[in-house]
């Protein structure tokens, strides 16, 4: 009886909270109708009563989605974490390091002093070495603490990756943008099996690891019921489960299987929540909702007194909880935080709070918080009036266009009647005149009244409302505008415009860091300190969530790095001072591109810079051959120069000899002719005899000249042959290299 009353009281509190939140859920439904571009029934009835246009120009969805997408881009960078873990600063250690640095500087100055005795110089040296040794020891301590913090960060990151944390965050951000609240829960034990492929018997087999592990998950805001009064009354979470989900839950450790068997023998008692069918009606899927087959399971996280916990533990068969209660508080003076699952009056599971810190396992985010309740406001709520004004303007525009496109026709039925019996105007229709009114000349059978159009005025009103929507939510549509029409056409100018448009996003991202990221990472750190077996990762650390700061830093840093690379990368004075690889890595990281996928590793660069030994041998042989060829070519040039000198000398000698020979021949000829003349006179020769003797003499002289010329030509040919042979021998030797 006591147990039934206790469980009934717990479930009654859950239903009371659900009833108190009906007004909030009605607002959420209005938000989602507006997000999906659907009129509520009352508005649609008024529109149909006037037979006017029912157009719904949805400006809420793109603004809501743009807000959520930008937050995701800021909070979930592709190449870095949105948080860091670092050792808690030790002021005493930092102060001691500063003192040691001063001691080392003073000792170095003393060692370098001029005229210092050697014994005093040795004292300064000893002091410096002692200070350096202590400073190295303290620096090693700092590095070890940072290494342990890095290991802890990797362990937490592994948990988030296995939990698909980014998908959970995206879903929570979408919830917050649409209805004003997003909920994440963790760390909690996940019993979802981890699948992996292992090699067995030459093949591969899929195995499932069912070991429980910490996880972080998204919670549906419609199923989340915190204490509305903020009085520490715990948190309820509703789970709608079918028979299959209950049977799956029965296989988890610590679950009361007998209670689940009893529940499956009953029909669901609680009616399906109204919001389930309302949400299905927005997308036209209400016919698929089967509420009569869903059981309501309540999960309570909060405080209960020890006697209540003991009664629940006995009902659930949780012996470990009973033992802990006896050790925890024998005098029953304090409440104890627990987690409890109930369904239709049965206790399904009870467990102690997983963390010794007893921190709330739920973290919520609201882009626009409500000071009076735990539920904030989403983008559709902020755009409620402007979206209604926009729809009204568009309906008037459509109605005015329809009314003004053709005139209103006035018919004098006493004068005419349609031949086909239908009082509608169509092309080529025949009308019959009738009665005495035929003779009335001033009364036409038809007249037209034109309704004026106000298209331009309505279009101006629509544009004004659109601008007001941007002002209300402060979500600039700069990304969708034509940047080419802006006055600032430089890259830095556009970057400044984009940064200015992102102020609201950064503020919301900072709120997410404060409300979600930092608390979740802190709880995971507490979990690791409490349950992880690796002592190398444990220590006293600080959690720093930097999603908003890192986003702003990336935008500004990327622009500054590009400016630095362009202006100083190859600067003649400062270029050699820049670490180009570090600069490029920082630039790639700032624009969200993984640097390791683009830049070569040190090993790859080392392999490319280190030549192949075989290629080195070939290169050495090539250089040696080139040196030998150059040497022989130089020898050939020297030999050719020597031969040219010898040839020029020989030619000069030949020419001189030729000149001398010619001169001697000429002198001899003249002397001989003179002697012949004298002899002829003495012999009293006739003129003909003298002439014949002279001709014979000339023939002998010519013969002597030919002999001398032949000898000179022979000498020239011999010299030329020697030069040619030397040149051939030299080129042949060089060509064999």
XYZ file of C-alpha atoms in Angstrom:
737
model
C 0.000 0.000 0.000
C 2.824 2.370 0.905
C 4.681 1.577 -2.331
C 1.590 2.088 -4.502
C 0.908 5.432 -2.849
C 4.534 6.497 -3.301
C 4.620 5.607 -7.003
C 1.191 7.160 -7.493
C 2.395 10.391 -5.887
C 5.445 10.515 -8.148
C 3.419 9.914 -11.316
C 0.742 12.383 -10.206
C 3.386 15.111 -9.924
C 4.474 14.342 -13.492
C 0.907 14.678 -14.779
C 0.445 17.896 -12.793
C 3.460 19.430 -14.491
C 2.129 18.366 -17.883
C -1.219 20.049 -17.127
C 0.467 23.260 -15.973
C 2.368 23.489 -19.242
C -0.637 23.412 -21.566
C -0.431 27.131 -22.324
C 3.259 26.825 -23.182
C 2.579 23.865 -25.452
C -0.219 25.801 -27.168
C 2.314 28.524 -27.902
C 4.748 25.916 -29.210
C 2.065 24.605 -31.568
C 1.464 28.124 -32.863
C 5.211 28.469 -33.392
C 5.373 25.243 -35.394
C 2.274 26.121 -37.442
C 3.888 29.405 -38.325
C 7.191 27.666 -39.074
C 5.470 25.240 -41.469
C 3.330 27.997 -43.038
C -0.058 26.748 -41.818
C -2.942 28.944 -40.605
C -4.689 28.035 -37.381
C -8.329 26.998 -37.663
C -9.764 30.322 -36.434
C -7.785 32.438 -38.891
C -8.520 30.089 -41.767
C -12.262 30.233 -41.000
C -12.265 34.047 -41.111
C -10.433 34.037 -44.437
C -12.821 31.529 -45.974
C -15.810 33.507 -44.764
C -14.716 36.435 -46.942
C -13.820 34.146 -49.860
C -10.492 35.924 -50.075
C -7.017 34.650 -50.782
C -5.568 32.189 -48.230
C -1.950 32.592 -49.308
C 0.692 32.122 -46.562
C 4.048 33.631 -47.595
C 6.382 31.869 -45.179
C 9.226 34.159 -44.119
C 9.532 32.449 -40.730
C 11.042 29.156 -41.892
C 14.056 30.584 -43.797
C 14.913 32.979 -40.970
C 14.594 30.251 -38.358
C 16.665 27.793 -40.365
C 19.297 30.435 -41.099
C 19.594 31.220 -37.394
C 20.000 27.528 -36.523
C 22.455 26.848 -39.358
C 24.673 29.769 -38.400
C 24.742 28.658 -34.760
C 25.723 25.156 -35.863
C 28.534 26.578 -37.975
C 29.859 28.566 -35.004
C 29.455 25.890 -32.327
C 30.469 22.817 -34.338
C 33.684 23.619 -36.226
C 34.933 20.862 -38.500
C 38.573 20.827 -37.450
C 38.623 21.886 -33.783
C 36.708 21.356 -30.566
C 34.451 24.056 -29.210
C 35.969 23.602 -25.747
C 39.325 23.045 -24.077
C 40.649 21.492 -20.874
C 43.712 22.922 -19.183
C 45.384 22.433 -15.819
C 44.260 24.689 -13.021
C 46.807 27.514 -12.736
C 49.196 27.256 -9.781
C 50.097 30.801 -8.704
C 52.894 29.599 -6.430
C 54.508 27.578 -9.217
C 54.278 30.478 -11.668
C 55.745 32.847 -9.094
C 58.589 30.441 -8.379
C 59.363 30.114 -12.100
C 59.546 33.882 -12.413
C 61.935 34.021 -9.460
C 64.135 31.346 -11.006
C 64.242 33.182 -14.315
C 65.441 36.284 -12.498
C 68.054 34.265 -10.602
C 69.341 32.734 -13.839
C 69.576 36.153 -15.488
C 71.499 37.609 -12.523
C 73.866 34.615 -12.428
C 74.604 34.921 -16.139
C 75.369 38.605 -15.700
C 77.721 37.766 -12.824
C 79.526 35.106 -14.857
C 80.135 37.528 -17.711
C 81.433 40.336 -15.491
C 84.981 41.494 -16.297
C 87.756 41.105 -13.750
C 85.775 38.717 -11.539
C 87.853 36.222 -9.539
C 87.490 32.633 -10.670
C 86.087 31.420 -7.333
C 83.280 34.016 -7.453
C 82.611 33.177 -11.109
C 82.311 29.512 -10.074
C 79.779 30.485 -7.399
C 77.650 32.294 -9.989
C 77.905 29.285 -12.287
C 76.825 26.911 -9.520
C 73.889 29.176 -8.633
C 72.795 29.325 -12.274
C 72.975 25.545 -12.697
C 70.915 24.964 -9.546
C 68.276 27.476 -10.689
C 68.134 25.965 -14.179
C 67.726 22.463 -12.747
C 64.827 23.560 -10.542
C 63.241 25.528 -13.399
C 63.475 22.476 -15.674
C 61.839 20.361 -12.991
C 58.951 22.813 -12.608
C 58.587 23.094 -16.393
C 58.460 19.297 -16.643
C 55.729 19.338 -14.029
C 53.735 21.838 -16.081
C 54.222 19.814 -19.260
C 53.129 16.626 -17.510
C 49.991 18.366 -16.236
C 49.214 19.658 -19.732
C 49.802 16.192 -21.226
C 47.381 14.693 -18.697
C 44.820 17.390 -19.529
C 45.211 16.639 -23.246
C 44.633 12.946 -22.556
C 41.498 13.769 -20.560
C 40.269 15.937 -23.441
C 40.750 13.049 -25.888
C 38.811 10.685 -23.627
C 35.926 13.134 -23.347
C 36.039 13.740 -27.084
C 35.803 9.975 -27.685
C 32.633 9.845 -25.576
C 31.109 12.724 -27.531
C 31.990 11.131 -30.862
C 30.485 7.775 -29.864
C 27.372 9.611 -28.654
C 27.060 11.405 -32.026
C 27.172 14.623 -30.043
C 27.165 16.911 -33.076
C 23.899 15.430 -34.334
C 22.387 15.848 -30.863
C 23.523 19.478 -30.717
C 22.093 20.201 -34.174
C 18.731 18.755 -33.129
C 18.740 20.747 -29.875
C 19.594 23.970 -31.722
C 16.743 23.326 -34.172
C 14.355 22.829 -31.228
C 15.535 26.042 -29.592
C 15.218 28.047 -32.800
C 11.680 26.782 -33.470
C 10.007 26.665 -30.044
C 12.507 28.384 -27.748
C 14.152 25.507 -25.853
C 16.620 22.745 -26.679
C 17.510 19.998 -24.203
C 20.585 17.760 -23.892
C 21.148 15.096 -21.236
C 24.329 13.447 -20.052
C 26.384 11.711 -19.057
C 24.113 8.706 -18.657
C 24.860 5.031 -19.108
C 24.117 3.913 -22.640
C 23.274 0.260 -23.247
C 23.252 0.650 -27.005
C 25.495 -2.105 -28.415
C 28.674 -1.034 -30.125
C 29.166 -2.938 -33.365
C 32.563 -3.712 -34.815
C 34.070 -6.124 -37.333
C 36.779 -8.547 -36.180
C 38.844 -11.016 -38.172
C 38.108 -14.681 -37.387
C 39.217 -17.815 -39.278
C 40.396 -15.910 -42.316
C 37.177 -13.892 -42.535
C 35.353 -11.128 -40.667
C 32.497 -11.317 -38.206
C 30.248 -8.603 -36.771
C 30.217 -8.602 -32.974
C 28.315 -6.423 -30.516
C 29.876 -4.952 -27.414
C 27.110 -4.365 -24.852
C 29.318 -2.894 -22.155
C 27.615 0.222 -20.712
C 29.423 3.481 -21.356
C 28.702 7.176 -20.827
C 26.715 9.017 -23.464
C 25.165 12.407 -24.191
C 21.819 12.607 -25.988
C 19.167 15.038 -27.127
C 15.847 15.134 -25.244
C 12.554 15.991 -26.913
C 11.388 19.265 -25.290
C 7.778 18.039 -25.445
C 8.743 15.191 -23.087
C 10.862 17.304 -20.718
C 9.232 18.588 -17.509
C 11.478 20.550 -15.139
C 10.248 22.044 -11.892
C 8.155 25.042 -13.059
C 8.685 26.792 -9.731
C 12.455 26.324 -9.743
C 12.312 24.912 -6.220
C 14.584 21.920 -6.821
C 11.747 19.477 -7.285
C 13.657 17.342 -9.779
C 13.052 16.701 -13.459
C 10.606 14.396 -15.239
C 11.078 12.965 -18.691
C 8.298 11.092 -20.471
C 9.061 8.117 -22.708
C 6.327 6.810 -25.014
C 7.175 3.133 -25.519
C 5.521 0.367 -27.417
C 5.653 -3.291 -26.360
C 8.825 -3.828 -28.364
C 10.662 -0.979 -26.607
C 9.593 -2.324 -23.203
C 10.889 -5.804 -24.044
C 14.166 -4.272 -25.193
C 14.405 -2.347 -21.935
C 13.856 -5.576 -19.970
C 17.168 -6.910 -21.311
C 19.143 -4.056 -19.758
C 20.860 -4.620 -16.402
C 19.090 -3.336 -13.293
C 15.589 -3.429 -14.825
C 12.658 -5.035 -12.984
C 11.623 -7.660 -15.551
C 8.632 -8.839 -13.507
C 7.191 -5.324 -13.591
C 7.557 -5.123 -17.375
C 5.875 -8.512 -17.773
C 2.971 -7.258 -15.655
C 2.714 -4.040 -17.680
C 2.687 -5.889 -21.002
C -0.283 -7.873 -19.697
C -2.236 -4.622 -19.408
C -3.439 -2.038 -21.885
C -1.986 1.488 -21.824
C -3.813 3.568 -19.229
C -2.753 7.069 -20.197
C -4.179 8.720 -23.269
C -1.804 9.805 -25.986
C -0.633 13.390 -25.380
C -2.580 15.850 -27.498
C 0.534 17.427 -28.948
C 1.430 14.151 -30.706
C -1.643 14.267 -32.938
C -1.363 18.040 -33.313
C 2.210 17.752 -34.557
C 1.237 14.942 -36.918
C -1.547 17.102 -38.365
C 1.000 19.729 -39.422
C 2.576 17.260 -41.830
C -0.553 15.267 -42.666
C 0.548 12.069 -40.901
C -2.057 11.935 -38.131
C -3.553 8.773 -39.620
C -0.374 6.882 -38.729
C -0.496 7.737 -35.020
C -1.470 4.713 -32.921
C -1.761 6.025 -29.394
C -3.624 3.017 -28.022
C -0.425 0.931 -28.219
C 1.970 3.308 -26.446
C 2.788 3.098 -22.737
C 3.849 6.152 -20.736
C 7.104 5.610 -18.833
C 8.156 8.396 -16.475
C 11.843 8.962 -15.701
C 12.414 11.029 -12.571
C 15.779 12.544 -11.659
C 15.821 14.265 -8.303
C 15.830 13.860 -4.550
C 13.865 11.475 -2.339
C 14.228 10.653 1.318
C 15.986 7.443 2.239
C 12.882 5.549 3.386
C 11.179 6.154 0.054
C 14.331 5.094 -1.805
C 14.553 1.884 0.227
C 10.942 1.011 -0.535
C 11.451 1.637 -4.237
C 14.719 -0.341 -4.231
C 13.011 -3.336 -2.638
C 10.266 -3.195 -5.267
C 12.806 -3.005 -8.089
C 15.158 -5.595 -6.595
C 18.022 -3.080 -6.504
C 20.205 -4.579 -3.773
C 23.126 -2.270 -4.573
C 20.933 0.744 -3.837
C 19.847 -0.790 -0.516
C 23.442 -1.346 0.566
C 24.409 2.190 -0.370
C 21.474 3.635 1.553
C 22.550 1.833 4.730
C 26.036 3.273 4.360
C 24.949 6.695 3.136
C 22.794 8.016 5.924
C 21.788 5.623 8.708
C 20.033 8.417 10.580
C 17.863 9.376 7.581
C 18.708 13.063 7.866
C 19.242 13.963 4.205
C 17.616 13.478 0.845
C 19.538 11.451 -1.735
C 19.596 12.100 -5.510
C 18.316 9.148 -7.534
C 17.024 8.212 -10.972
C 13.692 6.397 -11.066
C 11.624 4.838 -13.897
C 7.927 4.078 -13.350
C 5.039 2.965 -15.562
C 1.391 2.479 -14.616
C 2.186 2.190 -10.902
C 5.159 -0.176 -11.330
C 8.793 0.530 -10.515
C 10.898 -0.387 -13.546
C 14.323 0.729 -12.351
C 15.978 2.744 -9.616
C 19.589 3.893 -9.518
C 21.616 6.383 -7.608
C 22.711 9.589 -9.262
C 25.743 8.625 -11.383
C 27.877 11.601 -10.334
C 29.258 12.347 -6.902
C 28.832 16.033 -7.734
C 25.025 15.498 -7.984
C 24.880 18.018 -10.854
C 21.702 18.189 -12.903
C 22.025 15.813 -15.858
C 19.928 18.080 -18.114
C 21.195 21.188 -19.878
C 18.833 23.548 -21.695
C 19.397 26.314 -24.215
C 17.091 29.208 -25.085
C 18.090 31.840 -27.647
C 15.715 34.286 -25.940
C 15.196 33.217 -22.296
C 12.043 33.859 -20.315
C 12.771 35.189 -16.848
C 9.492 33.801 -15.491
C 9.806 30.186 -16.684
C 12.407 27.639 -17.785
C 11.058 27.864 -21.349
C 12.328 30.588 -23.652
C 11.129 31.957 -26.966
C 12.021 30.880 -30.461
C 12.294 32.788 -33.710
C 8.669 32.118 -34.817
C 7.306 33.642 -31.606
C 9.369 36.796 -32.121
C 8.064 37.027 -35.700
C 4.439 36.330 -34.811
C 3.051 39.834 -35.457
C 5.264 40.660 -38.424
C 4.454 37.327 -40.095
C 0.744 38.038 -39.579
C 1.191 41.528 -41.049
C 3.090 40.100 -44.005
C 0.380 37.517 -44.668
C -2.331 40.192 -44.427
C -0.483 42.409 -46.907
C 0.002 39.524 -49.318
C -3.665 38.515 -49.071
C -4.716 42.099 -49.813
C -2.302 42.177 -52.736
C -3.737 38.972 -54.179
C -7.355 40.075 -53.588
C -6.775 43.543 -55.049
C -5.087 42.016 -58.083
C -8.083 39.753 -58.624
C -10.657 42.524 -58.126
C -8.924 45.124 -60.290
C -8.032 42.874 -63.208
C -11.620 43.119 -64.571
C -14.522 45.551 -63.939
C -17.750 44.857 -62.053
C -20.670 44.525 -64.518
C -24.099 46.105 -63.839
C -26.949 44.556 -65.880
C -30.398 46.044 -66.440
C -32.403 42.839 -66.361
C -35.543 44.738 -67.456
C -33.981 45.459 -70.816
C -32.103 42.302 -71.720
C -32.086 38.624 -71.011
C -29.452 36.017 -71.924
C -30.377 33.618 -74.678
C -28.690 30.742 -72.811
C -30.360 31.659 -69.514
C -27.051 32.295 -67.674
C -26.272 35.739 -66.287
C -22.544 35.560 -66.979
C -20.571 37.556 -69.526
C -18.674 35.546 -72.121
C -17.246 36.372 -75.532
C -19.813 36.449 -78.387
C -22.781 35.923 -76.085
C -26.288 36.767 -77.423
C -28.695 38.905 -75.343
C -32.383 39.622 -76.138
C -34.066 43.009 -75.659
C -37.501 42.934 -74.068
C -40.427 45.133 -72.942
C -41.050 48.829 -73.285
C -37.677 49.666 -71.774
C -36.252 49.095 -75.206
C -37.085 52.667 -76.131
C -35.302 54.190 -73.092
C -32.286 55.802 -74.770
C -30.377 56.938 -71.618
C -30.400 53.642 -69.760
C -27.819 51.169 -71.124
C -28.428 47.468 -70.607
C -24.844 47.035 -69.299
C -22.426 49.250 -67.356
C -18.953 48.586 -65.893
C -17.400 49.756 -62.625
C -13.591 49.529 -62.432
C -11.974 48.835 -59.052
C -8.647 50.682 -58.741
C -5.465 48.671 -58.185
C -3.048 49.390 -55.331
C -0.292 46.952 -56.260
C 2.579 49.409 -55.786
C 1.390 50.530 -52.350
C 0.924 46.944 -51.178
C 4.355 45.935 -52.491
C 5.921 48.807 -50.545
C 4.088 47.645 -47.434
C 5.345 44.081 -47.930
C 8.942 45.294 -48.219
C 8.522 47.421 -45.115
C 7.246 44.417 -43.157
C 10.176 42.297 -44.362
C 12.612 44.910 -43.096
C 10.793 44.982 -39.780
C 11.137 41.195 -39.523
C 14.898 41.540 -39.931
C 14.965 44.220 -37.267
C 12.853 42.232 -34.798
C 15.030 39.126 -34.810
C 18.226 40.999 -35.816
C 19.078 38.251 -38.312
C 20.527 40.046 -41.299
C 19.978 38.412 -44.681
C 23.369 39.582 -45.908
C 24.263 36.087 -47.054
C 21.291 36.081 -49.432
C 21.816 39.601 -50.762
C 23.763 40.650 -53.813
C 27.204 41.608 -52.550
C 27.860 43.214 -55.898
C 25.437 46.044 -55.062
C 27.267 46.961 -51.863
C 29.586 49.969 -51.790
C 32.391 48.036 -50.100
C 33.855 45.766 -52.753
C 37.152 44.775 -51.119
C 37.662 41.448 -49.366
C 38.362 43.154 -46.052
C 35.290 45.347 -46.418
C 32.995 42.392 -47.072
C 34.596 40.554 -44.147
C 33.789 43.494 -41.877
C 30.187 43.530 -43.090
C 29.824 39.809 -42.428
C 31.370 40.190 -38.980
C 28.965 42.998 -38.147
C 26.014 40.877 -39.278
C 27.106 38.026 -36.998
C 26.840 39.886 -33.683
C 23.514 38.262 -32.782
C 24.776 34.810 -33.691
C 27.845 35.196 -31.518
C 25.726 36.291 -28.571
C 23.494 33.231 -28.944
C 26.552 30.993 -29.325
C 28.006 32.406 -26.110
C 24.741 31.599 -24.333
C 24.928 28.027 -25.660
C 28.485 27.695 -24.351
C 27.400 28.919 -20.928
C 24.205 26.854 -20.717
C 25.181 23.617 -22.490
C 28.787 23.107 -23.593
C 30.595 23.979 -20.377
C 28.181 22.076 -18.042
C 28.195 18.925 -20.207
C 31.983 18.823 -20.563
C 32.300 19.481 -16.831
C 30.008 16.548 -16.025
C 31.945 14.286 -18.392
C 35.156 15.354 -16.671
C 33.612 14.456 -13.296
C 32.545 11.097 -14.744
C 36.071 10.330 -15.950
C 37.593 11.326 -12.630
C 35.099 9.080 -10.844
C 34.992 5.979 -13.053
C 37.916 5.957 -15.511
C 40.770 3.586 -14.659
C 43.558 5.529 -16.380
C 45.489 7.545 -13.761
C 47.489 9.301 -16.466
C 44.460 11.390 -17.457
C 43.411 12.545 -14.020
C 44.127 15.895 -12.447
C 42.663 19.231 -11.432
C 41.485 20.932 -14.631
C 39.511 23.931 -15.830
C 36.838 23.701 -18.548
C 36.769 26.482 -21.116
C 33.961 26.626 -23.696
C 35.058 28.798 -26.600
C 32.549 28.261 -29.395
C 31.649 31.929 -29.829
C 35.182 33.183 -29.220
C 36.704 30.706 -31.646
C 34.190 31.640 -34.341
C 34.993 35.329 -34.021
C 38.684 34.552 -33.792
C 38.549 32.443 -36.962
C 36.915 35.223 -38.960
C 39.310 37.920 -37.790
C 42.345 35.639 -37.774
C 41.751 34.408 -41.325
C 41.662 37.966 -42.638
C 44.760 38.981 -40.668
C 46.718 35.902 -41.747
C 45.936 36.491 -45.413
C 47.121 40.082 -45.040
C 50.292 38.924 -43.289
C 51.036 36.296 -45.936
C 50.461 38.738 -48.790
C 52.514 41.586 -47.334
C 55.315 39.842 -45.472
C 55.614 36.342 -46.955
C 58.296 37.341 -49.467
C 59.260 40.676 -47.935
C 62.975 41.373 -48.549
C 63.540 42.501 -44.952
C 61.011 40.470 -42.942
C 60.332 37.442 -45.135
C 63.157 35.392 -43.649
C 61.747 35.994 -40.155
C 58.373 34.360 -40.951
C 57.706 30.682 -40.250
C 55.946 29.986 -43.511
C 54.692 26.483 -42.691
C 53.199 27.604 -39.366
C 51.597 30.588 -41.111
C 50.012 28.374 -43.763
C 48.747 25.876 -41.182
C 47.143 28.638 -39.132
C 45.509 30.098 -42.236
C 44.054 26.745 -43.305
C 42.799 26.087 -39.786
C 41.203 29.541 -39.619
C 39.189 28.962 -42.796
C 38.109 25.492 -41.676
C 40.306 23.336 -43.923
C 42.217 20.457 -42.276
C 45.869 21.296 -42.828
C 47.030 17.673 -42.536
C 45.027 16.755 -45.641
C 46.806 19.374 -47.760
C 50.283 19.970 -46.384
C 53.030 17.395 -46.614
C 54.354 15.814 -43.446
C 57.938 16.218 -42.271
C 58.663 12.616 -43.284
C 57.349 13.220 -46.805
C 59.430 16.354 -47.181
C 62.477 14.557 -45.778
C 62.076 11.719 -48.271
C 61.783 14.178 -51.122
C 64.787 16.220 -49.962
C 67.036 13.152 -49.378
C 68.324 11.878 -52.792
C 68.419 8.241 -53.833
C 71.944 6.678 -53.401
C 71.821 5.212 -56.907
C 70.911 8.592 -58.318
C 73.703 10.158 -56.291
C 76.200 7.657 -57.847
C 74.938 8.399 -61.341
C 75.139 12.118 -60.646
C 78.720 11.788 -59.373
C 79.712 9.808 -62.470
C 78.076 12.404 -64.666
C 79.914 15.213 -62.910
C 83.233 13.308 -63.194
C 82.695 12.723 -66.911
C 81.817 16.367 -67.390
C 84.997 17.410 -65.566
C 87.133 15.047 -67.686
C 85.500 16.274 -70.860
C 86.090 19.874 -69.820
C 89.752 19.074 -69.049
C 90.321 17.399 -72.422
C 88.488 20.177 -74.168
C 90.834 22.643 -72.529
C 93.847 20.554 -73.598
C 92.523 20.540 -77.143
C 92.115 24.287 -77.079
C 95.711 24.712 -75.863
C 96.968 22.330 -78.577
C 95.003 24.148 -81.229
C 96.394 27.449 -80.041
C 99.959 26.026 -80.189
C 99.362 24.643 -83.685
C 97.953 27.956 -84.798
C 101.071 29.716 -83.512
C 103.337 27.190 -85.230
C 101.369 27.469 -88.448
C 101.472 31.250 -88.381
C 105.226 31.130 -87.694
C 105.801 28.644 -90.501
C 103.720 30.697 -92.896
C 105.653 33.779 -91.937
C 108.947 31.965 -92.510
C 107.753 30.665 -95.880
C 106.657 34.127 -96.922
C 109.997 35.599 -95.855
C 111.877 32.846 -97.680
C 109.736 33.425 -100.759
C 110.462 37.133 -100.673
C 114.180 36.525 -100.207
C 114.218 33.942 -102.995
C 112.390 36.282 -105.334
C 114.810 39.038 -104.522
C 117.817 36.816 -105.082
C 116.413 35.520 -108.337
C 115.696 39.034 -109.512
C 119.170 40.203 -108.594
C 120.737 37.158 -110.212
C 118.660 37.702 -113.320
C 119.671 41.288 -113.619
C 123.342 40.462 -113.014
C 123.219 37.610 -115.479
C 121.556 39.682 -118.164
C 124.131 42.393 -117.637
C 126.955 39.883 -117.946
C 125.397 38.377 -121.043
C 125.140 41.771 -122.603
C 128.769 42.390 -121.913
C 129.707 38.985 -123.267
C 127.647 39.496 -126.393
C 129.291 42.777 -127.066
C 132.691 41.202 -126.608
C 131.741 38.358 -128.947
C 130.156 40.760 -131.376
C 126.883 38.698 -131.480
C 124.047 39.673 -133.603
C 120.814 40.958 -132.186
C 119.027 37.685 -132.858
C 121.737 35.652 -131.188
C 121.643 37.821 -128.110
C 117.859 37.510 -127.943
C 117.980 33.700 -128.173
C 120.577 33.494 -125.472
C 118.434 35.705 -123.186
C 115.350 33.547 -123.768
C 117.294 30.442 -122.816
C 118.495 32.162 -119.720
C 114.949 33.173 -118.764
C 113.791 29.598 -119.181
C 116.444 28.397 -116.755
C 115.422 31.068 -114.259
C 111.731 30.120 -114.565
C 112.612 26.493 -113.989
C 114.520 27.456 -110.855
C 111.529 29.506 -109.642
C 109.186 26.555 -110.136
C 111.521 24.336 -108.167
C 111.607 26.797 -105.271
C 107.789 27.232 -105.350
C 107.266 23.476 -105.323
C 109.542 23.165 -102.305
C 107.637 25.909 -100.461
C 104.261 24.272 -101.275
C 105.558 20.933 -100.042
C 106.626 22.487 -96.767
C 103.173 24.108 -96.332
C 101.343 20.819 -97.005
C 103.507 19.004 -94.496
C 102.804 21.631 -91.815
C 99.065 21.541 -92.511
C 99.035 17.731 -92.310
C 100.729 17.814 -88.908
C 98.183 20.328 -87.594
C 95.250 18.286 -88.924
C 96.542 15.076 -87.347
C 97.000 16.798 -83.974
C 93.460 18.202 -84.080
C 91.985 14.786 -84.933
C 93.852 13.108 -82.095
C 92.662 15.757 -79.636
C 88.946 15.627 -80.630
C 88.964 11.838 -80.693
C 90.267 11.726 -77.130
C 87.638 14.221 -75.932
C 84.795 12.513 -77.764
C 85.403 9.210 -76.004
C 84.409 10.636 -72.620
